[in-house]
Amino acid sequence: MLNVIDNKLFVEDVSFEYLAGVHGTPCYIYSKAALVNEFLDYQDAFKGYSKTTICYSVKANSNLSILKIFNSLGSGFDIVSEGELDRIIKIGADPKKVVFSGVAKSDSEIAKAIEFGICFFNVESFDELLAINRISEDLGTKARVSIRVNPDIDPKTHPYISTGLKTSKFGIAIEDSLDAYIEASKMNNIQVVGIDAHIGSQIFDLQPFEDSLARLENLFYKLRDMGINIQFIDIGGGLGIKYKDDDIPPTKADFASKIIKIMKNINCNLVLEPGRSLVGNAGYLITKVVYEKKSNKKNFLIVDAGMNDILRPSLYSAYHKISKSISSSKNKKVYDIVGPICETGDVLSYDVALNDIKLGENLVIHSAGAYGSVMSSNYNSRPKVPEVLVSGKTSYTIKKKETIDQLLQNEVIIDD
Ligand SMILES: *Cc1c(COP(=O)(O)O)cnc(C)c1O
């Protein structure tokens, strides 16, 4: 929800200048209207298939206020850890709309999720099936499971965010999954309810989603012939978003129509686990120019946000658009925008053309709502930055800036 008024960039009705002044820099900013609109867009796209549950993938952005907004709109949640489970318990999520993914669920995580009454576990290995069966027996109950199958589909995205290839650590190879289903259906404390796949992230081509779902459909019929009745098909997340000005991601409506077409044949419950496509473009990171430096080859703008605050550029060479918070039209120069961290890889963007830069002015890093603040670290002993939600004319702190005392509090100085 960006607006430009008198050359100043606004998120909803609040200028980035004002936000930087009040909340300091660096600082994550989210637009509530953008979050709500993205969710309503999904709901609208899937309204032709009433058995759909959207389970927001908490790991994309796990701020409690953001979870609460999605919860109020009727979202469920896809979680991957006890910490994420605690978050969604805290905001009053409906256990029946919660699914639990992840390759390394511990005994205590499994027990806690069973006790909370989640909809199902997305099981990623034979060992995990045994663990869930054992724990649910101890608890005197039956745990609902879906098996995450690895459909061996290339989503044509960055290798680090491709998760459904044969070589990936996720899921059970689709050709081995029948054995897993047979084993699971014999276990006394397991109830098999679903089939799950998640093939990757930032996917622009809809064909891999269709191919993956077609393989799940095939498996669904095979299981039905064996007397195993599947109630849920979970197609994971992964829909891509626009980062570059000329990116054209698929619309939620196009995505939905392709999925719904296949689901109408299968006719069971559908679970979606979108993360990035709900929050990515609702968030920004504001940063301040600290110094400008010229070497014989490059102009550098050194800013106060680094790879510890936003890791994606360093980790995946991901592109984030960066613009001035007050635009001007003179003296265009090309800069590498770099952070304060003592690593050569601490580059937020290469070769950015910006006009008339002054020290102390604010830059806006766009599309920072997903895998931004959640991936931040304390490297170089830098406290984590605050998060702010803008709604209309008002800005709310939804995460306070970490203090250095908090950063040191778990460390123990031993007697030497
Ligand atoms: C990360 C993840 C998602 C969300 O992916 P996006 O690309 O952000 O939509 C969904 N499901 C699982 C299992 C994941 O690991």
XYZ file of N, CA, C and O in Angstrom, residues 139-297:
636
model
N -0.039 -40.945 25.158
C -1.067 -39.965 25.538
C -2.463 -40.579 25.464
O -3.463 -39.895 25.716
N -2.536 -41.861 25.075
C -3.832 -42.560 25.030
C -4.759 -42.008 23.956
O -5.966 -41.890 24.155
N -4.192 -41.647 22.807
C -5.047 -41.075 21.763
C -4.575 -41.552 20.393
O -3.716 -42.437 20.293
N -5.178 -41.000 19.360
C -4.769 -41.283 17.983
C -4.357 -39.968 17.340
O -5.109 -38.989 17.422
N -3.207 -39.930 16.719
C -2.780 -38.691 16.072
C -3.136 -38.739 14.596
O -2.980 -39.771 13.945
N -3.622 -37.609 14.074
C -3.957 -37.526 12.641
C -2.709 -37.157 11.846
O -1.994 -36.218 12.212
N -2.440 -37.887 10.793
C -1.260 -37.591 9.991
C -1.579 -37.534 8.505
O -2.509 -38.178 8.004
N -0.733 -36.748 7.867
C -0.700 -36.698 6.417
C 0.756 -36.993 6.090
O 1.637 -36.674 6.885
N 1.014 -37.636 4.967
C 2.414 -37.912 4.638
C 2.875 -36.910 3.604
O 2.182 -36.673 2.597
N 3.993 -36.263 3.921
C 4.557 -35.324 2.944
C 5.309 -36.121 1.909
O 6.315 -36.759 2.215
N 4.800 -36.125 0.702
C 5.462 -36.866 -0.355
C 6.319 -35.910 -1.163
O 6.039 -34.725 -1.256
N 7.372 -36.464 -1.667
C 8.267 -35.691 -2.500
C 7.978 -36.078 -3.944
O 8.335 -37.159 -4.392
N 7.254 -35.201 -4.670
C 6.752 -35.606 -5.993
C 7.808 -35.552 -7.099
O 7.492 -35.872 -8.240
N 9.042 -35.159 -6.765
C 10.113 -35.017 -7.759
C 9.709 -34.079 -8.892
O 9.708 -34.439 -10.068
N 9.369 -32.860 -8.481
C 8.979 -31.824 -9.441
C 9.980 -30.685 -9.317
O 10.299 -30.261 -8.202
N 10.442 -30.182 -10.445
C 11.339 -29.035 -10.433
C 10.509 -27.755 -10.533
O 9.899 -27.486 -11.567
N 10.483 -26.971 -9.453
C 9.644 -25.770 -9.480
C 10.301 -24.614 -10.226
O 9.742 -23.538 -10.320
N 11.520 -24.817 -10.735
C 12.249 -23.801 -11.507
C 12.431 -22.509 -10.712
O 12.174 -21.417 -11.199
N 12.862 -22.657 -9.472
C 13.141 -21.487 -8.646
C 14.575 -21.632 -8.143
O 15.323 -22.500 -8.603
N 14.997 -20.803 -7.179
C 16.354 -20.884 -6.649
C 16.588 -22.246 -5.979
O 15.714 -22.739 -5.263
N 17.758 -22.883 -6.219
C 18.006 -24.218 -5.652
C 17.793 -24.289 -4.131
O 17.323 -25.314 -3.628
N 18.105 -23.211 -3.402
C 17.923 -23.244 -1.947
C 16.462 -23.293 -1.545
O 16.145 -23.623 -0.407
N 15.561 -22.899 -2.444
C 14.145 -22.907 -2.086
C 13.343 -23.870 -2.968
O 12.147 -23.755 -3.103
N 14.051 -24.845 -3.564
C 13.391 -25.968 -4.239
C 13.336 -27.097 -3.222
O 14.374 -27.508 -2.708
N 12.148 -27.608 -2.941
C 12.042 -28.582 -1.856
C 11.442 -29.907 -2.295
O 11.319 -30.815 -1.476
N 11.046 -30.017 -3.568
C 10.341 -31.237 -3.984
C 11.113 -32.055 -5.008
O 10.528 -32.810 -5.771
N 12.433 -31.895 -5.037
C 13.242 -32.714 -5.945
C 13.697 -33.977 -5.223
O 13.756 -34.018 -3.997
N 14.066 -34.983 -6.002
C 14.518 -36.267 -5.439
C 15.656 -36.088 -4.445
O 15.795 -36.842 -3.501
N 16.500 -35.085 -4.697
C 17.693 -34.881 -3.872
C 17.411 -34.054 -2.620
O 18.321 -33.755 -1.868
N 16.169 -33.659 -2.397
C 15.864 -32.771 -1.273
C 15.655 -33.573 0.021
O 15.258 -34.735 -0.016
N 15.933 -32.936 1.153
C 15.789 -33.629 2.445
C 14.330 -33.759 2.884
O 14.023 -34.409 3.874
N 13.419 -33.108 2.154
C 12.031 -33.040 2.615
C 11.191 -34.216 2.119
O 11.408 -34.720 1.019
N 10.232 -34.608 2.937
C 9.237 -35.576 2.512
C 9.763 -36.983 2.272
O 10.925 -37.296 2.511
N 8.853 -37.838 1.790
C 9.172 -39.231 1.458
C 8.964 -39.360 -0.052
O 7.937 -38.900 -0.568
N 9.942 -39.952 -0.744
C 9.836 -40.083 -2.211
C 8.482 -40.677 -2.559
O 8.031 -41.638 -1.922
N 7.843 -40.125 -3.576
C 6.457 -40.535 -3.861
C 6.375 -42.045 -4.116
O 5.416 -42.702 -3.717
N 7.450 -42.615 -4.714
C 7.391 -44.060 -4.996
C 7.496 -44.898 -3.715
O 7.058 -46.037 -3.690
N 8.034 -44.325 -2.629
C 8.095 -45.060 -1.357
C 6.886 -44.756 -0.469
O 6.734 -45.344 0.603
N 6.085 -43.794 -0.908
C 5.060 -43.317 0.010
C 3.958 -44.349 0.231
O 3.366 -44.398 1.308
N 3.702 -45.220 -0.777
C 2.672 -46.245 -0.567
C 3.030 -47.119 0.634
O 2.179 -47.423 1.470
N 4.317 -47.504 0.715
C 4.772 -48.302 1.864
C 4.534 -47.551 3.170
O 4.098 -48.126 4.169
N 4.848 -46.257 3.141
C 4.658 -45.459 4.355
C 3.177 -45.425 4.738
O 2.819 -45.554 5.910
N 2.300 -45.258 3.723
C 0.860 -45.247 4.026
C 0.396 -46.589 4.581
O -0.413 -46.641 5.518
N 0.919 -47.683 3.988
C 0.506 -49.008 4.468
C 0.950 -49.198 5.920
O 0.158 -49.606 6.782
N 2.207 -48.856 6.198
C 2.720 -48.952 7.577
C 1.867 -48.109 8.519
O 1.442 -48.557 9.579
N 1.642 -46.854 8.110
C 0.917 -45.917 8.969
C -0.486 -46.429 9.256
O -0.980 -46.331 10.388
N -1.134 -47.018 8.233
C -2.525 -47.437 8.438
C -2.613 -48.642 9.372
O -3.676 -48.930 9.907
N -1.459 -49.340 9.566
C -1.466 -50.466 10.510
C -1.168 -50.024 11.942
O -1.279 -50.814 12.871
N -0.720 -48.807 12.113
C -0.333 -48.363 13.459
C -1.578 -48.023 14.275
O -2.492 -47.353 13.789
N -1.564 -48.475 15.560
C -2.763 -48.342 16.392
C -3.101 -46.912 16.767
O -4.252 -46.589 17.013
N -2.081 -46.074 16.861
C -2.330 -44.727 17.379
C -2.142 -43.639 16.325
O -1.875 -42.486 16.634
N -2.285 -44.070 15.075
C -2.190 -43.133 13.943
C -3.471 -43.239 13.140
O -3.958 -44.334 12.875
N -3.990 -42.070 12.781
C -5.086 -42.053 11.819
C -4.593 -41.308 10.576
O -4.205 -40.142 10.663
N -4.584 -42.020 9.457
C -4.096 -41.389 8.220
C -5.217 -40.536 7.637
O -6.300 -41.031 7.368
N -4.949 -39.234 7.461
C -6.007 -38.365 6.930
C -5.607 -37.592 5.680
O -6.472 -37.052 4.994
N -4.299 -37.513 5.377
C -3.965 -36.602 4.282
C -2.770 -36.973 3.437
O -2.010 -37.900 3.734
N -2.660 -36.242 2.335
C -1.482 -36.285 1.458
C -0.989 -34.842 1.359
O -1.787 -33.924 1.163
N 0.326 -34.672 1.475
C 0.897 -33.324 1.466
C 2.085 -33.258 0.527
O 2.834 -34.228 0.385
N 2.271 -32.109 -0.114
C 3.511 -31.838 -0.863
C 3.767 -30.337 -0.775
O 2.825 -29.536 -0.675
N 5.020 -29.953 -0.751
C 5.387 -28.527 -0.838
C 6.639 -28.489 -1.692
O 7.680 -28.975 -1.280
N 6.520 -27.961 -2.897
C 7.606 -28.161 -3.875
C 8.644 -27.051 -3.892
O 9.684 -27.206 -4.520
N 8.371 -25.942 -3.215
C 9.376 -24.881 -3.219
C 8.737 -23.530 -3.009
O 7.562 -23.447 -2.630
N 9.518 -22.492 -3.245
C 9.069 -21.144 -2.936
C 9.416 -20.195 -4.082
O 10.278 -20.493 -4.902
N 8.716 -19.063 -4.119
C 8.938 -18.034 -5.158
C 8.792 -18.667 -6.552
O 9.631 -18.496 -7.433
N 7.686 -19.417 -6.728
C 7.424 -20.122 -7.989
C 6.561 -19.230 -8.900
O 5.535 -18.705 -8.469
N 7.004 -19.067 -10.132
C 6.303 -18.202 -11.081
C 5.510 -18.995 -12.116
O 4.628 -18.462 -12.761
N 5.893 -20.258 -12.301
C 5.277 -21.068 -13.337
C 4.222 -21.958 -12.663
O 4.532 -22.656 -11.692
N 2.989 -21.936 -13.153
C 1.929 -22.715 -12.495
C 1.995 -24.208 -12.831
O 1.433 -25.035 -12.111
N 2.697 -24.540 -13.935
C 2.732 -25.948 -14.365
C 3.268 -26.887 -13.267
O 2.666 -27.949 -13.039
N 4.360 -26.544 -12.582
C 4.835 -27.453 -11.526
C 3.783 -27.715 -10.430
O 3.703 -28.829 -9.903
N 2.956 -26.702 -10.112
C 1.892 -26.927 -9.122
C 0.875 -27.945 -9.662
O 0.424 -28.831 -8.938
N 0.537 -27.783 -10.940
C -0.437 -28.720 -11.544
C 0.142 -30.127 -11.612
O -0.545 -31.107 -11.323
N 1.431 -30.211 -12.007
C 2.073 -31.530 -12.125
C 2.123 -32.207 -10.757
O 1.879 -33.408 -10.624
N 2.466 -31.428 -9.737
C 2.557 -31.981 -8.392
C 1.187 -32.482 -7.928
O 1.045 -33.613 -7.454
N 0.165 -31.639 -8.126
C -1.175 -32.042 -7.679
C -1.663 -33.263 -8.465
O -2.327 -34.145 -7.906
N -1.291 -33.350 -9.739
C -1.689 -34.524 -10.535
C -1.081 -35.797 -9.930
O -1.738 -36.849 -9.886
N 0.154 -35.686 -9.439
C 0.766 -36.870 -8.803
C 0.080 -37.205 -7.482
O -0.096 -38.381 -7.149
N -0.323 -36.181 -6.756
C -1.055 -36.436 -5.502
C -2.412 -37.083 -5.813
O -2.864 -37.981 -5.099
N -3.026 -36.619 -6.884
C -4.336 -37.164 -7.280
C -4.215 -38.664 -7.573
O -5.027 -39.475 -7.094
N -3.166 -38.984 -8.308
C -2.895 -40.374 -8.648
C -2.748 -41.244 -7.390
O -3.339 -42.326 -7.262
N -1.974 -40.711 -6.450
C -1.753 -41.406 -5.175
C -3.065 -41.537 -4.398
O -3.367 -42.588 -3.813
N -3.878 -40.474 -4.435
C -5.180 -40.476 -3.757
C -6.027 -41.671 -4.216
O -6.587 -42.404 -3.408
N -6.085 -41.888 -5.551
C -6.901 -43.008 -6.070
C -6.310 -44.367 -5.687
O -7.042 -45.295 -5.351
N -4.956 -44.439 -5.745
C -4.320 -45.712 -5.357
C -4.650 -46.051 -3.912
O -4.954 -47.202 -3.582
N -4.582 -45.038 -3.050
C -4.860 -45.267 -1.626
C -6.324 -45.661 -1.430
O -6.642 -46.557 -0.646
N -7.198 -44.998 -2.168
C -8.623 -45.315 -2.037
C -8.882 -46.773 -2.426
O -9.630 -47.482 -1.738
N -8.215 -47.230 -3.489
C -8.368 -48.632 -3.903
C -7.881 -49.593 -2.820
O -8.324 -50.735 -2.752
N -6.928 -49.123 -2.000
C -6.417 -49.970 -0.921
C -7.221 -49.804 0.365
O -6.850 -50.338 1.406
N -8.282 -49.013 0.311
C -9.123 -48.816 1.491
C -8.625 -47.724 2.425
O -9.097 -47.610 3.560
N -7.661 -46.925 1.971
C -7.188 -45.803 2.808
C -7.861 -44.533 2.312
O -7.630 -44.093 1.180
N -8.724 -43.978 3.155
C -9.511 -42.827 2.717
C -8.886 -41.508 3.132
O -8.757 -41.208 4.303
N -8.487 -40.758 2.142
C -7.819 -39.484 2.378
C -8.866 -38.378 2.439
O -9.708 -38.261 1.551
N -8.789 -37.567 3.518
C -9.747 -36.457 3.665
C -9.166 -35.105 3.274
O -9.906 -34.160 3.023
N -7.826 -35.000 3.309
C -7.195 -33.701 3.041
C -6.087 -33.836 2.010
O -5.255 -34.748 2.115
N -6.081 -32.924 1.055
C -4.904 -32.774 0.199
C -4.315 -31.405 0.501
O -5.004 -30.377 0.431
N -3.033 -31.427 0.903
C -2.338 -30.193 1.283
C -1.297 -29.937 0.195
O -0.385 -30.743 0.005
N -1.460 -28.830 -0.534
C -0.550 -28.575 -1.667
C 0.596 -27.631 -1.299
O 1.325 -27.174 -2.175
N 0.744 -27.327 0.013
C 1.877 -26.507 0.433
C 1.709 -25.057 0.024
O 0.599 -24.591 -0.280
N 2.824 -24.331 0.009
C 2.804 -22.913 -0.381
C 3.624 -22.745 -1.641
O 3.685 -23.648 -2.472
N 4.243 -21.602 -1.777
C 5.225 -21.446 -2.846
C 4.916 -20.444 -3.930
O 5.781 -20.169 -4.774
N 3.702 -19.899 -3.949
C 3.375 -18.947 -5.017
C 4.315 -17.738 -4.942
O 4.537 -17.177 -3.874
N 4.869 -17.358 -6.093
C 5.857 -16.276 -6.139
C 5.226 -14.896 -6.068
O 4.030 -14.725 -6.300
N 6.052 -13.919 -5.739
C 5.605 -12.518 -5.697
C 6.547 -11.651 -6.534
O 7.642 -12.062 -6.889
N 6.084 -10.432 -6.761
C 6.861 -9.460 -7.542
C 7.948 -8.848 -6.654
O 7.640 -8.263 -5.618
N 9.195 -9.010 -7.037
C 10.287 -8.274 -6.391
C 10.804 -7.175 -7.310
O 11.001 -6.051 -6.890
N 11.024 -7.543 -8.590
C 11.517 -6.563 -9.564
C 10.321 -5.896 -10.238
O 9.263 -6.513 -10.373
N 10.542 -4.676 -10.708
C 9.445 -3.959 -11.367
C 8.866 -4.734 -12.537
O 7.671 -4.673 -12.798
N 9.728 -5.492 -13.258
C 9.182 -6.199 -14.420
C 8.820 -7.666 -14.145
O 8.538 -8.423 -15.069
N 8.817 -8.079 -12.880
C 8.319 -9.421 -12.538
C 6.813 -9.506 -12.772
O 6.082 -8.572 -12.409
N 6.370 -10.617 -13.349
C 4.913 -10.816 -13.459
C 4.551 -12.167 -12.835
O 4.520 -13.192 -13.519
N 4.305 -12.179 -11.522
C 3.936 -13.454 -10.889
C 2.526 -13.854 -11.284
O 1.743 -13.008 -11.724
N 2.204 -15.135 -11.161
C 0.829 -15.549 -11.466
C -0.127 -14.902 -10.465
O 0.259 -14.640 -9.321
N -1.349 -14.655 -10.891
C -2.323 -14.116 -9.940
C -2.856 -15.260 -9.078
O -2.803 -16.433 -9.482
N -3.380 -14.897 -7.933
C -3.974 -15.906 -7.051
C -5.165 -16.556 -7.754
O -5.410 -17.753 -7.600
N -5.874 -15.770 -8.557
C -7.052 -16.310 -9.256
C -6.633 -17.375 -10.284
O -7.279 -18.424 -10.382
N -5.543 -17.115 -11.028
C -5.090 -18.111 -12.013
C -4.620 -19.381 -11.314
O -4.912 -20.498 -11.743
N -3.855 -19.174 -10.252
C -3.375 -20.298 -9.451
C -4.580 -21.118 -8.979
O -4.643 -22.345 -9.180
N -5.561 -20.435 -8.397
C -6.725 -21.126 -7.834
C -7.484 -21.889 -8.904
O -7.893 -23.036 -8.691
N -7.640 -21.288 -10.079
C -8.487 -21.967 -11.071
C -7.833 -23.275 -11.524
O -8.531 -24.272 -11.729
N -6.497 -23.266 -11.625
C -5.799 -24.501 -12.019
C -5.950 -25.585 -10.938
O -6.142 -26.768 -11.233
N -5.823 -25.165 -9.691
C -5.899 -26.114 -8.580
C -7.334 -26.649 -8.427
O -7.554 -27.856 -8.265
N -8.281 -25.720 -8.488
C -9.684 -26.105 -8.254
C -10.144 -27.122 -9.309
O -10.864 -28.081 -8.999
N -9.674 -26.925 -10.539
C -10.054 -27.830 -11.629
C -9.716 -29.292 -11.263
O -10.536 -30.191 -11.447
N -8.527 -29.490 -10.717
C -8.127 -30.858 -10.336
C -8.853 -31.294 -9.059
O -9.312 -32.429 -8.948
N -8.987 -30.353 -8.109
C -9.615 -30.714 -6.831
C -11.073 -31.135 -7.012
O -11.582 -31.945 -6.248
N -11.728 -30.582 -8.028
C -13.137 -30.963 -8.233
C -13.267 -32.446 -8.570
O -14.275 -33.069 -8.237
N -12.235 -33.015 -9.221
C -12.256 -34.468 -9.454
C -12.033 -35.230 -8.160
O -12.667 -36.245 -7.895
N -11.085 -34.747 -7.391
C -10.712 -35.468 -6.166
C -11.806 -35.309 -5.110
O -12.160 -36.249 -4.404
N -12.296 -34.074 -4.998
C -13.416 -33.762 -4.110
C -13.163 -34.083 -2.637
O -14.004 -34.677 -1.965
N -11.972 -33.718 -2.121
C -11.770 -33.793 -0.665
C -11.345 -32.410 -0.178
O -11.304 -31.451 -0.967
N -11.049 -32.281 1.122
C -10.645 -30.978 1.661
C -9.294 -30.564 1.075
O -8.409 -31.397 0.895
N -9.163 -29.262 0.830
C -7.916 -28.713 0.288
C -7.277 -27.813 1.341
O -7.948 -26.976 1.946
N -5.981 -28.021 1.569
C -5.231 -27.135 2.472
C -4.149 -26.433 1.662
O -3.460 -27.057 0.852
N -4.041 -25.116 1.872
C -2.973 -24.316 1.247
C -2.084 -23.782 2.350
O -2.571 -23.467 3.431
N -0.805 -23.648 2.067
C 0.123 -23.128 3.080
C 0.903 -21.926 2.535
O 2.131 -21.940 2.494
N 0.236 -20.864 2.127
C 0.984 -19.737 1.564
C 1.710 -18.948 2.654
O 1.186 -18.759 3.754
N 2.910 -18.515 2.340
C 3.662 -17.665 3.262
C 3.997 -16.360 2.571
O 3.310 -15.349 2.714
N 5.036 -16.431 1.729
C 5.533 -15.238 1.029
C 4.424 -14.450 0.326
O 4.400 -13.223 0.390
N 3.513 -15.163 -0.356
C 2.520 -14.452 -1.155
C 1.483 -13.742 -0.294
O 0.694 -12.948 -0.799
N 1.454 -13.993 1.020
C 0.555 -13.234 1.892
C 1.251 -12.023 2.519
O 0.599 -11.014 2.790
N 2.538 -12.131 2.790
C 3.189 -11.065 3.578
C 4.321 -10.332 2.861
O 4.698 -9.223 3.259
N 4.877 -10.947 1.804
C 6.108 -10.408 1.214
C 6.012 -8.946 0.822
O 6.842 -8.126 1.209
N 4.984 -8.621 0.051
C 4.891 -7.247 -0.439
C 4.149 -6.309 0.501
O 3.928 -5.147 0.162
N 3.830 -6.796 1.703
C 3.220 -5.909 2.694
C 4.278 -5.295 3.610
O 3.944 -4.489 4.472
N 5.546 -5.663 3.409
C 6.583 -5.220 4.355
C 7.725 -4.473 3.703
O 8.027 -4.668 2.515
N 8.343 -3.597 4.487
C 9.476 -2.763 4.039
C 10.492 -2.718 5.169
O 10.143 -2.883 6.334
N 11.731 -2.476 4.800
C 12.749 -2.209 5.814
C 13.290 -0.809 5.540
O 13.730 -0.533 4.423
N 13.201 0.067 6.545
C 13.767 1.418 6.364
C 15.183 1.399 6.895
O 15.457 0.856 7.973
N 16.063 2.015 6.150
C 17.459 2.099 6.580
C 17.997 3.491 6.266
O 17.476 4.172 5.378
N 19.001 3.889 7.001
C 19.548 5.245 6.856
C 20.931 5.181 6.231
O 21.715 4.280 6.539
N 21.234 6.137 5.384
C 22.569 6.225 4.791
C 23.528 6.768 5.855
O 23.314 7.859 6.398
N 24.563 5.989 6.171
C 25.525 6.423 7.193
C 26.714 7.131 6.529
O 27.106 8.215 6.954
N 27.268 6.525 5.513
C 28.403 7.120 4.805
C 28.292 6.830 3.315
O 27.658 5.846 2.904
N 28.966 7.666 2.553
C 29.124 7.409 1.127
C 30.625 7.235 0.903
O 31.423 7.936 1.531
N 31.007 6.303 0.082
C 32.441 6.073 -0.111
C 32.700 5.727 -1.567
O 31.943 4.971 -2.181
N 33.777 6.288 -2.091
C 34.115 6.048 -3.490
C 35.431 5.289 -3.548
O 36.390 5.661 -2.876
N 35.443 4.190 -4.286
C 36.737 3.563 -4.549
C 37.006 3.786 -6.036
O 36.176 4.389 -6.717
N 38.125 3.309 -6.553
C 38.347 3.620 -7.967
C 37.380 2.898 -8.896
O 37.188 3.288 -10.022
N 36.720 1.842 -8.391
C 35.796 1.094 -9.246
C 34.321 1.337 -8.921
O 33.459 1.149 -9.756
